[in-house]
Coordinates of C-alpha atoms in Angstrom, one line a residue:
Chain Z
M843 CA -80.3 182.5 44.8
Q844 CA -79.8 183.3 41.2
P845 CA -79.2 180.1 39.3
R846 CA -80.0 181.8 36.1
K847 CA -77.2 184.3 36.2
V848 CA -74.6 181.7 37.2
E849 CA -75.8 179.5 34.4
R850 CA -75.4 182.2 31.9
S851 CA -72.1 183.3 33.2
A852 CA -70.9 179.8 32.8
K853 CA -72.2 179.8 29.2
F854 CA -70.2 182.9 28.4
V855 CA -67.1 181.6 30.1
T856 CA -67.2 178.5 27.9
T857 CA -67.7 180.8 24.9
G858 CA -64.7 182.8 26.1
F859 CA -62.6 179.7 26.2
R860 CA -63.7 178.7 22.7
I861 CA -63.0 182.1 21.2
G862 CA -59.6 182.0 22.9
G863 CA -59.1 178.7 21.2
N864 CA -60.2 180.1 17.9
Y865 CA -57.6 182.8 18.1
V866 CA -54.9 180.2 19.0
K867 CA -56.0 178.1 16.0
H868 CA -56.0 181.2 13.8
Y869 CA -52.5 182.3 14.8
S870 CA -51.0 178.9 14.7
K871 CA -52.3 178.4 11.1
K872 CA -51.1 181.8 10.3
L873 CA -47.5 180.8 11.2
F874 CA -47.6 178.4 8.3
N875 CA -49.8 180.4 6.0
P876 CA -49.2 184.2 6.4
D877 CA -51.9 184.9 3.7
L878 CA -54.6 183.5 5.8
N879 CA -57.2 186.2 6.3
R880 CA -59.5 186.7 9.3
D881 CA -62.6 185.3 7.5
E882 CA -62.2 181.8 8.9
L883 CA -61.5 183.1 12.4
N884 CA -64.4 185.4 12.2
E885 CA -66.6 182.5 11.0
D886 CA -65.4 180.3 13.9
N887 CA -66.0 183.0 16.5
A888 CA -69.4 183.9 15.1
T889 CA -70.4 180.2 15.3
D890 CA -69.4 179.8 18.9
I891 CA -70.9 183.1 20.0
Y892 CA -74.0 182.4 18.2
N893 CA -74.3 178.9 19.7
S894 CA -74.0 180.2 23.2
L895 CA -76.3 183.2 22.5
S896 CA -79.0 181.0 21.1
Q897 CA -79.2 179.1 24.3
L898 CA -79.8 182.3 26.2
K899 CA -83.0 184.3 26.2
G900 CA -84.2 187.8 26.6
S901 CA -81.7 190.6 26.1
A902 CA -78.8 188.5 25.0
L903 CA -81.0 187.4 22.1
K904 CA -81.9 191.0 21.6
I905 CA -78.2 191.9 21.5
A906 CA -77.6 189.2 19.0
Q907 CA -80.3 190.7 16.9
M908 CA -79.0 194.1 17.3
L909 CA -75.5 193.1 16.3
S910 CA -76.9 191.3 13.3
M911 CA -78.6 194.5 12.2
D912 CA -75.4 196.5 12.2
K913 CA -74.0 195.1 9.1
N914 CA -72.0 198.2 8.7
I915 CA -69.9 197.4 11.8
L916 CA -69.7 193.7 11.8
P917 CA -67.8 191.6 9.3
K918 CA -70.1 189.5 7.1
A919 CA -69.3 186.2 8.8
Y920 CA -70.8 187.4 12.1
V921 CA -73.8 188.8 10.4
N922 CA -74.8 185.6 8.7
K923 CA -74.7 183.7 12.0
F924 CA -76.4 186.3 14.0
T925 CA -79.3 186.7 11.6
Q926 CA -80.3 183.2 12.6
S927 CA -80.8 184.3 16.2
Q928 CA -83.8 186.4 15.2
Y929 CA -85.9 183.4 15.5
N930 CA -86.4 180.5 17.9
A931 CA -86.2 180.6 21.7
P932 CA -87.7 178.0 24.1
P933 CA -91.4 178.7 24.7
L934 CA -93.1 179.5 28.0
S935 CA -95.1 176.7 29.7
G936 CA -98.9 176.7 29.5
P937 CA -99.2 177.2 33.3
L938 CA -96.9 180.2 33.3
I939 CA -98.9 181.9 30.5
I940 CA -102.1 181.4 32.6
R941 CA -100.2 182.7 35.6
T942 CA -99.2 185.8 33.7
F943 CA -102.8 186.4 32.7
T944 CA -104.2 185.9 36.2
K945 CA -101.6 188.3 37.6
S946 CA -102.5 191.0 35.0
F947 CA -106.3 190.6 34.8
G948 CA -107.3 188.2 37.5
K949 CA -108.6 185.8 34.8
S950 CA -107.2 183.0 32.7
P951 CA -106.9 183.5 28.9
E952 CA -109.8 181.1 28.4
E953 CA -112.0 183.4 30.5
I954 CA -110.9 186.5 28.6
F955 CA -111.0 185.3 25.0
D956 CA -113.4 183.1 23.1
S957 CA -110.5 180.9 22.2
F958 CA -106.8 181.0 23.1
N959 CA -104.1 178.8 21.6
P960 CA -101.6 177.9 24.4
A961 CA -99.0 177.0 21.8
S962 CA -97.2 180.1 20.8
V963 CA -97.0 180.8 17.1
Q964 CA -93.8 182.9 17.2
A965 CA -91.0 183.9 19.6
A966 CA -90.5 187.7 19.8
S967 CA -87.2 187.9 21.5
I968 CA -88.5 189.1 24.9
G969 CA -91.8 187.4 24.6
Q970 CA -93.9 185.1 22.5
V971 CA -97.0 185.5 20.4
H972 CA -100.3 183.6 20.8
E973 CA -103.3 183.4 18.6
A974 CA -106.7 184.2 20.1
T975 CA -110.2 185.1 19.1
L976 CA -112.8 187.4 20.6
R977 CA -116.2 188.1 19.2
G978 CA -115.3 186.8 15.9
K979 CA -112.0 188.8 15.7
K980 CA -108.7 187.1 15.4
L981 CA -106.1 188.6 17.8
A982 CA -102.4 188.4 18.4
V983 CA -101.5 188.3 22.0
K984 CA -97.9 188.9 23.0
V985 CA -96.7 187.6 26.4
Q986 CA -93.5 188.6 27.9
Y987 CA -91.0 186.2 29.5
P988 CA -90.8 186.8 33.3
G989 CA -87.7 188.5 34.6
V990 CA -86.6 189.9 31.3
G991 CA -86.3 193.5 32.6
D992 CA -84.3 192.3 35.5
S993 CA -81.8 190.3 33.5
I994 CA -81.1 192.9 30.9
S995 CA -78.4 194.8 32.8
S996 CA -76.7 191.6 33.9
D997 CA -76.9 190.2 30.4
L998 CA -75.3 193.3 29.0
R999 CA -72.5 193.0 31.6
L1000 CA -72.0 189.4 30.5
V1001 CA -72.1 190.1 26.8
K1002 CA -69.9 193.2 27.0
P1003 CA -66.4 191.7 26.9
F1004 CA -67.4 189.7 23.9
A1005 CA -69.1 192.5 22.1
F1006 CA -65.9 194.6 22.6
R1007 CA -63.7 191.9 21.4
L1008 CA -65.9 191.5 18.4
L1009 CA -65.8 195.2 17.6
N1010 CA -62.1 195.4 18.5
M1011 CA -62.8 198.3 20.9
S1012 CA -62.0 199.1 24.4
E1013 CA -64.6 198.6 27.1
K1014 CA -64.3 201.9 28.9
E1015 CA -64.9 204.1 25.8
L1016 CA -67.9 202.1 24.8
N1017 CA -69.8 202.4 28.0
I1018 CA -71.8 205.4 26.9
Y1019 CA -73.1 203.4 23.9
I1020 CA -73.9 200.4 26.0
K1021 CA -75.9 202.6 28.3
E1022 CA -77.9 203.8 25.3
V1023 CA -78.6 200.2 24.3
E1024 CA -79.5 199.3 27.9
E1025 CA -82.0 202.2 28.0
R1026 CA -83.7 201.2 24.8
L1027 CA -83.8 197.5 25.9
L1028 CA -85.4 198.4 29.2
E1029 CA -88.0 200.5 27.4
E1030 CA -88.8 197.5 25.3
T1031 CA -89.8 195.5 28.4
D1032 CA -92.4 198.0 29.3
Y1033 CA -95.4 196.7 27.4
N1034 CA -97.7 199.5 28.7
L1035 CA -95.3 202.0 27.1
E1036 CA -95.3 200.0 23.9
V1037 CA -99.0 200.0 23.6
R1038 CA -99.2 203.7 24.2
R1039 CA -96.5 204.4 21.6
S1040 CA -97.9 202.0 19.1
M1041 CA -101.2 203.8 19.2
E1042 CA -99.7 207.2 19.0
I1043 CA -97.4 206.4 16.1
S1044 CA -100.0 204.4 14.2
K1045 CA -102.3 207.3 14.5
A1046 CA -99.7 209.8 13.4
C1047 CA -98.8 207.6 10.4
G1048 CA -102.4 206.9 9.6
K1049 CA -102.3 209.0 6.4
L1050 CA -99.3 207.3 4.9
K1051 CA -100.1 205.4 1.7
N1052 CA -100.0 201.6 1.8
V1053 CA -98.9 201.4 5.4
V1054 CA -101.3 199.7 7.9
F1055 CA -101.2 199.0 11.6
P1056 CA -103.0 196.5 13.8
K1057 CA -105.5 197.9 16.2
Y1058 CA -104.3 197.8 19.8
Y1059 CA -106.5 196.8 22.8
P1060 CA -105.2 198.6 25.9
K1061 CA -107.9 197.0 28.1
L1062 CA -106.6 193.6 27.2
S1063 CA -103.0 194.7 27.6
S1064 CA -100.8 195.1 30.7
N1065 CA -97.1 195.5 31.5
K1066 CA -96.6 191.9 30.4
I1067 CA -99.2 191.4 27.8
I1068 CA -100.1 193.1 24.5
T1069 CA -103.3 192.4 22.6
M1070 CA -103.7 193.6 19.1
D1071 CA -105.4 192.6 15.8
W1072 CA -104.0 189.6 14.1
M1073 CA -102.5 190.7 10.8
E1074 CA -102.6 188.4 7.9
G1075 CA -99.7 188.6 5.6
L1076 CA -96.4 187.3 4.5
H1077 CA -92.9 188.0 6.0
L1078 CA -90.5 189.6 3.6
K1079 CA -88.8 186.3 2.6
E1080 CA -92.1 184.5 2.0
F1081 CA -93.3 187.5 0.0
L1082 CA -90.2 187.5 -2.2
A1083 CA -90.7 183.8 -2.7
T1084 CA -94.0 184.5 -4.4
N1085 CA -92.1 186.3 -7.2
P1086 CA -93.9 189.6 -6.8
S1087 CA -93.8 192.1 -9.8
Q1088 CA -91.2 194.9 -9.7
E1089 CA -94.1 197.3 -9.5
L1090 CA -95.3 195.7 -6.3
K1091 CA -91.9 195.5 -4.8
N1092 CA -91.5 199.2 -5.5
K1093 CA -94.8 199.9 -3.9
I1094 CA -93.8 198.0 -0.7
G1095 CA -90.4 199.6 -0.7
Q1096 CA -92.0 203.0 -1.1
A1097 CA -94.2 202.3 1.9
L1098 CA -91.2 201.3 4.0
W1099 CA -89.2 204.4 2.9
D1100 CA -92.2 206.7 3.7
F1101 CA -92.9 205.1 7.0
Y1102 CA -89.3 205.6 8.2
N1103 CA -88.7 209.0 6.8
F1104 CA -92.0 210.4 7.9
Q1105 CA -91.1 209.3 11.4
Q1106 CA -87.6 210.7 11.3
H1107 CA -88.4 214.0 9.8
E1108 CA -92.0 214.7 10.9
L1109 CA -92.3 212.9 14.2
R1110 CA -88.6 213.0 15.2
A1111 CA -89.1 209.6 16.8
V1112 CA -88.5 206.5 14.9
H1113 CA -89.3 202.8 15.0
A1114 CA -85.7 201.7 15.5
D1115 CA -86.1 198.0 14.9
P1116 CA -86.2 197.5 11.1
H1117 CA -85.7 193.7 11.2
P1118 CA -87.8 191.7 8.8
G1119 CA -89.8 190.0 11.5
N1120 CA -91.5 193.3 12.4
F1121 CA -93.2 193.6 9.0
L1122 CA -95.8 191.8 7.0
I1123 CA -97.0 192.3 3.5
T1124 CA -100.8 192.0 3.5
P1125 CA -102.8 190.2 0.9
D1126 CA -104.1 193.6 -0.4
E1127 CA -100.5 194.6 -1.0
K1128 CA -99.8 196.8 2.0
L1129 CA -97.0 197.0 4.5
A1130 CA -98.2 196.1 8.0
V1131 CA -96.0 197.2 10.9
I1132 CA -96.4 194.9 13.9
D1133 CA -93.9 195.8 16.6
F1134 CA -93.2 199.1 18.2
G1135 CA -91.0 197.9 21.1
C1136 CA -88.0 200.1 20.2
I1137 CA -88.5 203.8 19.5
K1138 CA -85.7 206.2 19.2
E1139 CA -86.3 209.8 19.7
L1140 CA -84.1 212.2 17.8
P1141 CA -83.2 215.3 19.9
E1142 CA -82.8 218.6 18.1
D1143 CA -79.0 218.8 18.9
F1144 CA -78.5 215.5 17.0
Y1145 CA -81.1 215.8 14.3
N1146 CA -80.0 219.2 13.0
P1147 CA -76.3 218.7 12.5
F1148 CA -76.8 215.2 11.3
F1149 CA -79.4 215.8 8.6
A1150 CA -77.8 219.1 7.7
L1151 CA -74.9 216.9 6.4
V1152 CA -77.4 214.8 4.5
A1153 CA -79.0 217.8 2.9
P1154 CA -77.3 218.9 -0.4
G1155 CA -74.9 221.8 -0.2
L1156 CA -73.5 221.7 3.2
M1157 CA -70.8 219.2 2.4
N1158 CA -69.3 221.6 -0.1
D1159 CA -68.5 223.9 2.7
K1160 CA -65.6 222.4 4.6
G1161 CA -65.9 224.8 7.6
A1162 CA -69.5 224.1 8.1
T1163 CA -69.0 220.3 7.6
I1164 CA -66.3 220.3 10.3
N1165 CA -68.5 222.3 12.5
A1166 CA -71.3 219.7 12.2
F1167 CA -68.8 216.9 12.9
R1168 CA -67.8 218.7 16.0
Q1169 CA -71.3 219.0 17.2
L1170 CA -71.8 215.3 16.6
Q1171 CA -68.6 214.5 18.5
M1172 CA -67.1 212.9 15.5
I1173 CA -64.3 215.4 15.8
F1174 CA -63.2 216.0 19.4
P1175 CA -62.2 219.5 20.8
D1176 CA -58.7 218.3 21.5
D1177 CA -58.0 216.9 18.1
D1178 CA -55.0 218.5 16.5
K1179 CA -54.9 219.8 12.9
K1180 CA -53.7 216.5 11.4
K1181 CA -56.4 214.5 13.2
I1182 CA -59.1 217.0 12.1
E1183 CA -58.1 216.6 8.5
F1184 CA -58.0 212.8 8.9
Y1185 CA -61.4 212.5 10.4
Y1186 CA -62.9 215.1 8.1
K1187 CA -61.8 213.0 5.1
W1188 CA -63.1 209.7 6.4
Y1189 CA -66.3 210.9 7.9
K1190 CA -67.1 212.9 4.8
E1191 CA -66.8 209.7 2.8
M1192 CA -69.1 207.9 5.2
V1193 CA -71.7 210.6 5.2
S1194 CA -71.5 210.9 1.4
L1195 CA -72.1 207.2 1.1
F1196 CA -74.9 207.1 3.6
S1197 CA -76.7 210.1 2.1
L1198 CA -76.5 208.9 -1.5
P1199 CA -80.1 207.8 -1.6
Y1200 CA -81.2 211.3 -0.5
R1201 CA -79.1 212.9 -3.3
G1202 CA -81.6 212.5 -6.2
K1203 CA -85.3 212.2 -6.5
T1204 CA -85.3 208.4 -6.7
F1205 CA -82.9 205.7 -5.7
D1206 CA -82.5 202.1 -6.9
F1207 CA -81.7 199.9 -3.9
S1208 CA -81.0 196.9 -6.0
E1209 CA -77.7 198.8 -6.8
L1210 CA -75.2 196.3 -5.3
K1211 CA -72.4 198.7 -5.7
F1212 CA -73.9 201.0 -3.1
F1213 CA -73.9 198.2 -0.5
E1214 CA -70.5 196.9 -1.5
D1215 CA -69.1 200.4 -1.0
L1216 CA -70.8 200.6 2.4
Y1217 CA -69.3 197.2 3.5
A1218 CA -66.0 198.0 2.0
Y1219 CA -65.9 201.3 3.9
G1220 CA -67.0 199.6 7.1
E1221 CA -64.3 196.9 6.8
K1222 CA -61.7 199.5 5.9
I1223 CA -62.3 201.6 8.9
T1224 CA -62.5 198.7 11.4
R1225 CA -58.9 198.0 10.4
M1226 CA -57.7 201.5 11.1
P1227 CA -56.3 202.1 14.5
E1228 CA -57.7 205.6 14.5
F1229 CA -61.2 204.2 14.6
K1230 CA -60.5 201.9 17.5
Q1231 CA -61.6 204.7 19.8
P1232 CA -65.3 205.2 19.3
R1233 CA -66.5 208.6 18.1
G1234 CA -69.9 210.1 17.5
V1235 CA -72.8 210.9 19.9
K1236 CA -74.7 207.9 21.3
H1237 CA -77.7 208.6 19.1
F1238 CA -75.8 207.2 16.1
I1239 CA -76.3 203.6 17.3
Y1240 CA -80.0 203.5 16.8
V1241 CA -80.1 206.0 13.9
N1242 CA -77.5 204.0 12.0
R1243 CA -79.2 200.8 12.8
T1244 CA -82.5 202.2 11.6
N1245 CA -81.3 203.6 8.4
F1246 CA -78.9 200.8 7.5
G1247 CA -81.7 198.4 8.4
L1248 CA -84.0 200.2 6.1
Y1249 CA -81.5 200.2 3.3
T1250 CA -81.0 196.5 3.7
L1251 CA -84.7 195.8 3.6
L1252 CA -85.0 197.9 0.5
N1253 CA -82.1 196.1 -1.0
E1254 CA -83.7 192.7 -0.3
L1255 CA -86.8 194.0 -2.0
N1256 CA -84.7 195.3 -5.0
A1257 CA -86.9 198.3 -4.8
T1258 CA -86.6 201.6 -6.5
V1259 CA -88.2 204.3 -4.4
R1260 CA -88.8 208.0 -4.5
T1261 CA -86.6 209.4 -1.8
D1262 CA -87.9 213.0 -1.8
T1263 CA -91.3 212.2 -0.3
F1264 CA -90.4 213.2 3.3
P1265 CA -87.2 215.2 3.1
P1266 CA -85.3 216.3 6.2
H1267 CA -86.2 219.7 7.6
V1268 CA -83.1 221.4 9.0
S1269 CA -82.6 224.8 10.4
T1270 CA -79.3 226.3 9.2
I1271 CA -76.5 225.6 11.6
Chain G
M94 CA -118.0 178.6 71.7
A95 CA -115.2 178.9 69.1
N96 CA -114.7 176.6 66.1
A97 CA -111.5 175.4 64.5
D98 CA -111.4 178.1 61.9
Q99 CA -111.9 180.9 64.5
I100 CA -109.1 179.5 66.7
K101 CA -106.8 179.3 63.6
K102 CA -107.6 182.9 62.6
S103 CA -107.1 184.3 66.1
Y104 CA -103.8 182.4 66.4
I105 CA -102.5 183.8 63.1
D106 CA -103.6 187.3 64.1
Y107 CA -101.9 186.8 67.5
V108 CA -98.5 185.7 66.2
L109 CA -98.4 188.3 63.4
T110 CA -99.3 191.1 65.9
H111 CA -96.9 190.0 68.6
G112 CA -94.2 188.3 66.5
E113 CA -94.2 185.3 68.7
A114 CA -96.5 182.5 69.8
P115 CA -98.7 183.1 72.9
K116 CA -97.1 182.2 76.2
S117 CA -99.4 179.3 76.8
V118 CA -102.5 177.7 75.6
Y119 CA -104.2 178.8 78.8
N120 CA -103.2 182.4 78.1
F121 CA -104.4 182.2 74.5
A122 CA -107.7 180.5 75.4
K123 CA -108.4 183.1 78.0
K124 CA -108.0 185.9 75.3
L125 CA -110.4 184.0 73.1
K126 CA -112.8 183.7 76.0
I127 CA -112.9 179.9 75.7
S128 CA -111.7 177.2 78.1
E129 CA -108.4 175.4 77.6
A130 CA -110.4 172.2 77.0
D131 CA -112.3 173.8 74.1
F132 CA -109.0 174.6 72.5
Y133 CA -107.8 171.0 72.8
E134 CA -111.0 169.8 71.2
F135 CA -109.6 171.2 67.9
Y136 CA -105.9 171.4 68.2
S137 CA -103.4 169.6 70.4
S138 CA -100.8 172.5 70.4
F139 CA -99.9 175.7 68.6
A140 CA -97.6 173.7 66.3
A141 CA -100.7 171.7 65.3
I142 CA -102.4 175.0 64.2
E143 CA -99.5 176.0 62.1
K144 CA -99.4 172.6 60.5
A145 CA -103.1 172.9 59.7
V146 CA -102.6 176.3 58.1
W147 CA -100.1 174.8 55.7
E148 CA -102.2 171.8 55.0
D149 CA -105.3 173.9 54.3
M150 CA -103.4 176.0 51.8
T151 CA -102.0 173.0 50.1
M152 CA -105.3 171.3 49.8
E153 CA -106.9 174.5 48.6
T154 CA -104.3 174.7 45.8
L155 CA -104.7 171.1 44.8
A156 CA -108.5 171.5 44.6
K157 CA -108.1 174.7 42.6
I158 CA -105.7 173.3 40.0
R159 CA -107.8 170.1 39.5
D160 CA -110.8 172.3 38.9
Q161 CA -109.2 174.0 35.9
E162 CA -110.7 173.1 32.6
V163 CA -107.3 172.5 31.0
W164 CA -106.2 170.2 33.8
S165 CA -106.9 166.9 32.0
K166 CA -105.1 168.2 28.9
Y167 CA -101.9 169.0 30.8
S168 CA -98.8 166.8 30.7
A169 CA -97.2 165.8 34.0
R170 CA -94.7 168.6 33.6
E171 CA -97.4 171.2 33.1
K172 CA -99.4 169.8 36.1
M173 CA -96.4 170.3 38.4
L174 CA -95.8 173.8 37.0
S175 CA -99.5 174.6 37.5
F176 CA -99.3 173.4 41.1
F177 CA -96.4 175.7 42.0
Y178 CA -97.8 178.8 40.3
S179 CA -101.1 178.3 42.0
Y180 CA -99.5 177.4 45.3
I181 CA -97.4 180.7 45.3
E182 CA -100.7 182.5 44.6
V183 CA -102.4 180.9 47.5
L184 CA -99.4 181.3 49.9
K185 CA -99.4 185.0 49.0
T186 CA -102.6 185.5 50.9
Q187 CA -100.8 184.4 54.1
R188 CA -97.3 185.5 53.2
S189 CA -96.5 187.1 56.6
F190 CA -97.6 184.0 58.4
I191 CA -95.6 181.8 56.1
I192 CA -92.5 183.8 56.6
Y193 CA -93.1 183.8 60.4
S194 CA -93.6 180.1 60.6
L195 CA -90.6 179.2 58.4
K196 CA -88.1 181.6 59.9
K197 CA -88.9 180.2 63.3
H198 CA -87.3 176.9 62.3
P199 CA -83.6 177.0 61.7
K200 CA -82.8 175.9 58.1
R201 CA -81.9 172.2 58.3
L202 CA -81.8 169.4 55.8
T203 CA -84.7 167.6 57.4
T204 CA -88.3 168.8 56.9
P205 CA -89.6 171.1 59.6
D206 CA -92.4 169.6 61.7
I207 CA -94.9 172.1 60.5
L208 CA -94.4 170.8 57.0
T209 CA -94.8 167.1 57.6
G210 CA -98.5 167.2 56.7
V211 CA -97.8 169.2 53.6
K212 CA -95.0 166.8 52.6
M213 CA -97.4 163.9 52.6
L214 CA -100.0 165.7 50.6
F215 CA -97.3 166.9 48.1
L216 CA -95.7 163.5 47.7
D217 CA -99.0 161.8 47.1
F218 CA -99.8 164.4 44.4
A219 CA -96.3 164.1 42.9
E220 CA -96.5 160.3 42.8
E221 CA -99.9 160.5 41.1
I222 CA -98.7 162.8 38.3
I223 CA -95.4 161.0 38.0
N224 CA -97.2 157.7 37.5
E225 CA -99.4 159.4 34.9
G226 CA -96.2 160.6 33.1
L227 CA -94.6 157.1 33.3
D228 CA -97.8 155.5 31.9
S229 CA -98.0 158.0 29.0
G230 CA -94.4 157.6 28.2
E231 CA -93.7 161.3 29.0
L232 CA -91.2 160.3 31.7
A233 CA -88.5 157.6 31.5
N234 CA -89.1 154.5 33.6
R235 CA -85.7 153.9 35.2
K236 CA -86.6 151.0 37.6
F237 CA -84.9 152.1 40.8
F238 CA -84.7 155.8 40.0
S239 CA -88.3 156.4 39.1
K240 CA -89.2 155.9 42.7
K241 CA -87.0 158.8 43.6
Y242 CA -88.6 161.3 41.2
K243 CA -91.0 162.5 43.8
D244 CA -88.2 163.1 46.2
A245 CA -86.5 165.3 43.7
L246 CA -89.7 167.3 43.4
W247 CA -89.9 167.7 47.1
L248 CA -86.4 169.2 47.0
Q249 CA -87.7 171.6 44.4
F250 CA -90.6 172.4 46.7
G251 CA -88.3 173.4 49.5
F252 CA -86.1 175.4 47.2
I253 CA -89.0 177.3 45.6
I254 CA -90.7 178.1 48.9
N255 CA -87.4 179.4 50.3
F256 CA -86.7 181.4 47.2
W257 CA -90.2 182.9 47.4
T258 CA -89.8 183.9 51.0
D259 CA -86.6 185.8 50.1
D260 CA -87.9 187.2 46.8
D261 CA -88.1 190.9 46.7
S262 CA -88.9 191.4 43.0
A263 CA -92.1 193.0 41.9
A264 CA -95.1 190.6 41.8
F265 CA -92.6 187.9 42.8
E266 CA -91.5 187.6 39.2
K267 CA -88.3 186.0 40.0
T268 CA -90.1 183.2 41.8
D269 CA -92.0 182.6 38.5
E270 CA -88.6 182.2 36.8
A271 CA -87.4 179.9 39.5
I272 CA -90.4 177.7 39.1
E273 CA -90.3 177.7 35.3
K274 CA -86.7 176.9 35.1
G275 CA -86.4 174.6 38.1
I276 CA -89.4 172.4 37.3
N277 CA -88.4 172.2 33.6
V278 CA -84.9 171.1 34.5
T279 CA -86.2 168.5 36.9
F280 CA -88.6 167.1 34.4
D281 CA -85.9 167.2 31.7
L282 CA -84.0 164.8 33.9
F283 CA -87.0 162.6 34.3
Q284 CA -87.3 162.2 30.6
R285 CA -85.4 159.8 28.4
S286 CA -82.0 161.5 27.7
P287 CA -78.7 160.7 25.9
I288 CA -77.5 159.4 29.3
D289 CA -80.0 156.6 29.1
N290 CA -78.8 155.6 25.7
L291 CA -75.2 155.8 26.8
F292 CA -76.0 153.6 29.7
E293 CA -77.8 151.1 27.5
Y294 CA -74.9 151.1 25.1
G295 CA -72.5 150.4 27.9
K296 CA -74.6 147.5 29.1
F297 CA -74.7 146.1 25.6
L298 CA -70.9 146.4 25.2
T299 CA -70.2 144.7 28.4
R300 CA -72.5 141.8 27.4
N301 CA -71.3 141.5 23.8
G302 CA -68.1 143.4 23.3
K303 CA -65.9 140.5 24.4
F304 CA -63.9 142.9 26.4
K305 CA -63.0 140.3 29.0
E306 CA -61.5 137.9 26.4
K307 CA -59.6 140.7 24.7
M308 CA -58.2 141.9 28.0
G309 CA -57.2 138.3 28.6
I310 CA -59.1 138.2 31.9

């Protein structure tokens, strides 16, 4: 009775065959040309996976987005393809939108709003956005696809083998991380929760300079529908196409930096979905944040050791650094001396790279070398057998995604920002 | 003196309370304090009541959807989707009875007797919107096959109703998915597709490709 699941399984099976084929192609070419690197293979695989993912909806699309954010883990070829999946998904039919409204409010959208455009203006991975007006106010109404929550677990099961193949990691060891992803994805389907959090966080961030939030309307929202103010503005790409001044780019970049670091260090809960579609640059030169689906809370036992590493000083103390790595499960209790040295060296390099922006008072994110170093480091460790086994507590997934996402956005803006506005607060460990 | 509506309501109440039909019309009439003759004035049998319940709900749905402001703006596809969403909503008010009346009939390929009236209503409706779709060019006119479109929709009808009776998801969300995907796929097939072009091309080749001469036939 679940045609959907079967359909999707079939989709993944064909993808599986194709990827298998790509490997065959790769290795047969390699027989004749030993210098061939994996770029072409990666490109082929990414294309096929992308093609099949783009025909799916809901969480698979979300996973594609998620992978595309993790530029640090994925080779560039995957990233380029996956970035495309952040947009476009087949829209809901008009009657189903009406049905969703009547289920939530007992009224059709026409009865609730003064006007409601049944054609959606944008797909939002697990839902779509409509334009409406009420008493002269322009509103954005997000409607969720039916069955999204239900299909997430099965989607993850389907996508797992491919995700593992992509990351060259074994399935068993990654389950704890997959679980973390599943939890966040399921939270995202709860629109009541999203409205509540959006209101809380936008209130808490209300004093930040140059950051604005839409007003949310809980009475016009339900578990499947969110109504908020329509925000006028440009997406990052469009904004950059207008050739903004360096000063303006720095201003927006600073707003982004403050928004994320205020949340991480003051709220200890962070908007963990820094993909460009979630932001607008308003005509009065402010950063508008329009999606709070994914919030990652940072528990004390993660926050402290992790940001202690970022804070200056600690890394000079080898014993304390190793201690922090142990608390973060980057070094396991049963690692022998040689292993401890090995992981200490590599993780130290990673953290030093990551925390570079925090080192001084300002940081220039147009600095290509910084990103090249990050990618180079990422590619280097994905080739090392020692890193086949995943390490690090599960919280890293979203915290890395958030911070690398932030860095990438700032890089696209070519912004120079003050990085000491909201510094980490760590108690000594 | 009872009227048709009261008899219908009492009957539904009876079968849902007892899990089975009354032993006889005599027995049932006695409970209602009416004569058997009064009963026959409105219904010829218990099956006739069940049939009427289904028909009433279907007519109620049809009236409701046509009453919507957007109705005239809908495409054929949207009209069919709208029908099913509204139908499920109406059926929900009598879900126990629906399940009772469907489960009583073993699943067969033929339409159960109680649905014969509904089938006529539905096929009329389907034909009407299919013709609209054919006229507007939304659907592909495929001579022989276009006449079968409505039968394909009747199959969807059966599938969706069955799916709904087994659906245990909150707010029957899965049924919404079944409708959205099922009806969209069906209408995709009704539209002009690459297969049509392939077929046309094949026809053209057999007429002009001089295959026969080349093959030496």
